[in-house]
Short mmCIF file of C-alpha atoms in Angstrom, two decimals:
data_model
loop_
_atom_site.label_atom_id
_atom_site.label_comp_id
_atom_site.label_asym_id
_atom_site.label_seq_id
_atom_site.Cartn_x
_atom_site.Cartn_y
_atom_site.Cartn_z
CA ALA O 1 24.46 -32.75 36.00
CA GLN O 2 27.86 -33.54 37.41
CA SER O 3 28.73 -36.50 39.59
CA VAL O 4 31.71 -38.38 40.90
CA ALA O 5 32.04 -41.92 42.18
CA GLN O 6 34.62 -43.46 44.45
CA PRO O 7 34.01 -47.19 44.17
CA GLU O 8 36.08 -48.22 47.20
CA ASP O 9 35.11 -47.34 50.76
CA GLN O 10 38.52 -48.43 51.98
CA VAL O 11 41.94 -49.14 50.52
CA ASN O 12 44.58 -51.02 52.45
CA VAL O 13 48.24 -50.94 51.45
CA ALA O 14 51.54 -51.80 53.07
CA GLU O 15 54.02 -49.03 53.74
CA GLY O 16 56.45 -48.68 50.84
CA ASN O 17 54.04 -50.15 48.31
CA PRO O 18 52.36 -48.10 45.60
CA LEU O 19 48.81 -46.94 46.25
CA THR O 20 45.87 -46.11 44.02
CA VAL O 21 42.58 -44.53 45.07
CA LYS O 22 39.98 -44.66 42.33
CA CYS O 23 37.63 -41.97 41.06
CA THR O 24 35.31 -41.80 38.07
CA TYR O 25 33.28 -38.80 37.00
CA SER O 26 30.39 -37.69 34.85
CA VAL O 27 30.01 -34.20 33.38
CA SER O 28 28.36 -32.58 30.40
CA GLY O 29 31.35 -30.53 29.32
CA ASN O 30 35.01 -30.30 30.22
CA PRO O 31 35.80 -31.78 33.61
CA TYR O 32 37.70 -29.93 36.29
CA LEU O 33 38.85 -32.53 38.78
CA PHE O 34 40.22 -32.27 42.30
CA TRP O 35 41.54 -34.47 45.08
CA TYR O 36 41.30 -33.50 48.75
CA VAL O 37 42.57 -35.20 51.89
CA GLN O 38 40.98 -35.16 55.34
CA TYR O 39 42.89 -36.09 58.47
CA PRO O 40 40.94 -36.99 61.64
CA ASN O 41 39.01 -34.09 63.15
CA ARG O 42 40.19 -31.72 60.44
CA GLY O 43 38.71 -30.03 57.39
CA LEU O 44 39.49 -31.05 53.84
CA GLN O 45 42.82 -29.98 52.36
CA PHE O 46 43.47 -29.56 48.65
CA LEU O 47 45.95 -32.05 47.15
CA LEU O 48 45.93 -31.55 43.40
CA LYS O 49 43.77 -30.73 40.41
CA TYR O 50 43.38 -31.34 36.69
CA ILE O 51 42.32 -28.39 34.58
CA THR O 52 43.89 -29.03 31.18
CA GLY O 53 47.17 -30.17 29.68
CA ASP O 54 49.21 -33.14 30.83
CA ASN O 55 47.14 -36.11 31.93
CA LEU O 56 49.49 -36.80 34.83
CA VAL O 57 49.14 -34.18 37.53
CA LYS O 58 51.52 -33.86 40.46
CA GLY O 59 50.47 -32.49 43.81
CA SER O 60 51.34 -32.22 47.47
CA TYR O 61 53.07 -34.88 49.61
CA GLY O 62 54.25 -36.89 46.59
CA PHE O 63 50.77 -37.64 45.30
CA GLU O 64 49.87 -37.62 41.64
CA ALA O 65 46.76 -38.34 39.65
CA GLU O 66 46.14 -39.59 36.15
CA PHE O 67 43.35 -38.13 34.06
CA ASN O 68 41.87 -40.57 31.55
CA LYS O 69 39.21 -39.01 29.36
CA SER O 70 38.13 -42.21 27.61
CA GLN O 71 37.59 -43.99 30.92
CA THR O 72 36.28 -40.83 32.66
CA SER O 73 38.64 -41.51 35.52
CA PHE O 74 40.96 -39.51 37.74
CA HIS O 75 42.75 -42.00 39.98
CA LEU O 76 45.01 -40.79 42.78
CA LYS O 77 48.40 -42.49 43.02
CA LYS O 78 51.58 -42.50 45.02
CA PRO O 79 54.64 -44.63 44.22
CA SER O 80 55.51 -45.44 47.83
CA ALA O 81 52.94 -45.17 50.62
CA LEU O 82 53.70 -43.84 54.09
CA VAL O 83 51.84 -44.64 57.31
CA SER O 84 51.22 -40.91 57.61
CA ASP O 85 49.25 -41.03 54.34
CA SER O 86 46.45 -42.81 56.21
CA ALA O 87 43.46 -40.51 55.89
CA LEU O 88 40.15 -39.99 54.11
CA TYR O 89 40.45 -38.98 50.45
CA PHE O 90 37.79 -37.18 48.44
CA CYS O 91 37.52 -36.73 44.71
CA ALA O 92 35.56 -33.71 43.43
CA VAL O 93 34.41 -32.41 40.06
CA ARG O 94 33.24 -29.18 38.52
CA ASP O 95 31.54 -29.12 35.11
CA GLY O 96 32.90 -26.46 32.80
CA ALA O 97 30.01 -26.68 30.37
CA GLY O 98 27.33 -26.25 32.97
CA GLY O 99 29.05 -23.20 34.33
CA SER O 100 28.60 -24.51 37.83
CA TYR O 101 31.42 -23.52 40.11
CA ILE O 102 29.96 -25.63 42.91
CA PRO O 103 32.11 -28.73 43.48
CA THR O 104 30.46 -32.11 43.81
CA PHE O 105 32.28 -34.57 46.06
CA GLY O 106 32.48 -38.31 46.10
CA ARG O 107 31.68 -40.29 49.23
CA GLY O 108 35.32 -40.58 50.19
CA THR O 109 37.81 -43.45 50.41
CA SER O 110 39.55 -44.34 53.63
CA LEU O 111 43.21 -45.11 52.97
CA ILE O 112 44.93 -47.27 55.56
CA VAL O 113 48.66 -47.75 55.25
CA HIS O 114 49.99 -50.61 57.38
CA PRO O 115 53.52 -50.48 58.82
CA ILE I 1 46.86 -16.75 58.67
CA ALA I 2 44.36 -16.48 55.85
CA GLY I 3 41.61 -19.02 55.75
CA ILE I 4 38.19 -19.98 57.04
CA THR I 5 37.15 -19.95 60.66
CA GLN I 6 34.17 -21.88 61.98
CA ALA I 7 32.59 -21.60 65.41
CA PRO I 8 31.83 -23.38 67.59
CA THR I 9 34.14 -26.38 67.18
CA SER I 10 31.59 -28.65 68.75
CA GLN I 11 28.17 -28.34 70.32
CA ILE I 12 25.57 -30.51 72.03
CA LEU I 13 22.11 -29.12 71.37
CA ALA I 14 18.70 -30.04 72.70
CA ALA I 15 16.15 -30.94 70.08
CA GLY I 16 13.88 -28.04 69.22
CA ARG I 17 16.48 -25.41 69.98
CA ARG I 18 17.71 -22.83 67.49
CA MET I 19 21.40 -22.80 66.60
CA THR I 20 23.61 -20.71 64.33
CA LEU I 21 26.90 -22.04 63.06
CA ARG I 22 29.30 -19.27 62.20
CA CYS I 23 31.69 -19.12 59.26
CA THR I 24 34.10 -16.33 58.36
CA GLN I 25 36.67 -16.15 55.58
CA ASP I 26 39.34 -13.58 54.88
CA MET I 27 40.30 -14.56 51.34
CA ARG I 28 37.67 -12.34 49.67
CA HIS I 29 36.21 -15.37 47.90
CA ASN I 30 32.89 -14.74 46.23
CA ALA I 31 31.55 -18.26 46.66
CA MET I 32 30.82 -19.93 49.98
CA TYR I 33 29.29 -23.29 50.81
CA TRP I 34 27.95 -25.33 53.67
CA TYR I 35 28.34 -29.11 53.61
CA ARG I 36 27.43 -31.79 56.10
CA GLN I 37 29.55 -34.91 56.43
CA ASP I 38 27.97 -38.17 57.50
CA LEU I 39 29.54 -41.61 57.60
CA GLY I 40 29.01 -43.44 54.34
CA LEU I 41 27.42 -40.44 52.66
CA GLY I 42 30.43 -38.22 52.11
CA LEU I 43 29.92 -34.48 51.79
CA ARG I 44 26.46 -33.20 50.92
CA LEU I 45 25.80 -29.61 49.97
CA ILE I 46 23.29 -27.80 52.19
CA HIS I 47 23.33 -24.23 50.87
CA TYR I 48 25.64 -22.07 48.84
CA SER I 49 26.20 -18.44 47.91
CA ASN I 50 27.95 -17.18 44.81
CA THR I 51 28.21 -13.59 46.00
CA ALA I 52 27.11 -11.37 48.85
CA GLY I 53 23.35 -10.93 48.88
CA THR I 54 22.51 -14.18 47.07
CA THR I 55 22.05 -17.74 48.30
CA GLY I 56 20.90 -21.04 46.84
CA LYS I 57 19.73 -24.45 47.97
CA GLY I 58 21.91 -27.50 47.74
CA GLU I 59 21.15 -31.19 47.96
CA VAL I 60 19.87 -31.25 51.57
CA PRO I 61 18.52 -27.78 52.47
CA ASP I 62 15.49 -28.73 54.59
CA GLY I 63 15.69 -27.49 58.18
CA TYR I 64 18.53 -25.08 57.41
CA SER I 65 18.77 -21.44 56.37
CA VAL I 66 21.66 -19.17 55.44
CA SER I 67 22.34 -15.52 54.85
CA ARG I 68 25.13 -13.65 53.09
CA ALA I 69 25.08 -10.06 54.23
CA ASN I 70 28.71 -9.48 53.24
CA THR I 71 31.58 -11.25 51.49
CA ASP I 72 33.24 -12.61 54.60
CA ASP I 73 30.43 -14.19 56.63
CA PHE I 74 28.11 -17.07 55.83
CA PRO I 75 26.18 -18.28 58.91
CA LEU I 76 24.10 -21.45 58.88
CA THR I 77 20.99 -21.54 61.08
CA LEU I 78 19.04 -24.54 62.31
CA ALA I 79 15.66 -23.09 63.25
CA SER I 80 14.49 -26.05 65.31
CA ALA I 81 17.10 -28.78 65.61
CA VAL I 82 16.23 -32.46 65.18
CA PRO I 83 18.40 -35.52 65.93
CA SER I 84 18.87 -36.23 62.21
CA GLN I 85 20.85 -33.00 62.00
CA THR I 86 23.56 -34.57 64.12
CA SER I 87 26.56 -34.31 61.83
CA VAL I 88 29.85 -32.60 61.16
CA TYR I 89 29.35 -29.33 59.31
CA PHE I 90 31.95 -27.81 57.04
CA CYS I 91 32.04 -24.34 55.60
CA ALA I 92 34.08 -23.78 52.45
CA SER I 93 34.88 -20.96 50.07
CA SER I 94 36.32 -20.51 46.60
CA THR I 95 36.38 -18.15 43.69
CA THR I 96 33.67 -18.77 41.11
CA GLY I 97 36.18 -19.99 38.54
CA VAL I 98 35.63 -23.64 37.73
CA GLY I 99 39.34 -24.41 37.85
CA THR I 100 39.96 -23.20 41.37
CA GLU I 101 40.00 -25.30 44.50
CA ALA I 102 37.86 -24.83 47.58
CA PHE I 103 39.18 -24.00 51.03
CA PHE I 104 37.58 -25.61 54.07
CA GLY I 105 37.13 -24.67 57.69
CA GLN I 106 37.97 -27.13 60.45
CA GLY I 107 34.37 -28.16 60.93
CA THR I 108 31.67 -28.00 63.62
CA ARG I 109 30.65 -31.26 65.25
CA LEU I 110 26.98 -30.92 66.20
CA THR I 111 25.09 -33.43 68.31
CA VAL I 112 21.32 -32.97 68.66
CA VAL I 113 19.84 -34.86 71.61
#
């Protein structure tokens, strides 16, 4: 079975400071990891993904994520936060070994960037 | 613009009534999904379909049914709505490759009273 955990319901950061939104996962085989963002009253939008290769993945809007196999983590990061980054962020996983294409989502982390 | 369209955007429904949430995609994705989003619970899978003509149950299927008559459409039906089905419903689609991302509709906000 595949699962993903986002240990923080909310992350607060000042504008201009670096931000990290945490995600850990559990899969049987190779993990395929995704981050999505949801703005108020909107659907989820894809940000970035890790399939294979470099552990540091770059995505939309200046976001990046670091894959750490030993810690089974895929934390989302941004060097300098913007107020407009305030949104709900979801981590998702697909298990390559299980052959399941169905993504499993975490509970979401609300990111609040203060001016 | 290619993507997923959900209808209606919002709905207030009397308990006991039947309701169908519509979902259409134009990306020719084989896989489609229905999720519900509730505060503190994140996204929970209701039903899915990996190709036209086949469907499967997700984590919270009770009280819901789906059909997949063709590639583009994946309607979700509440046969007899109950207040606990008050939620925001999202339809999504993807290819069946594990390395591909999902695309989401804008959601349907359903209130059962």
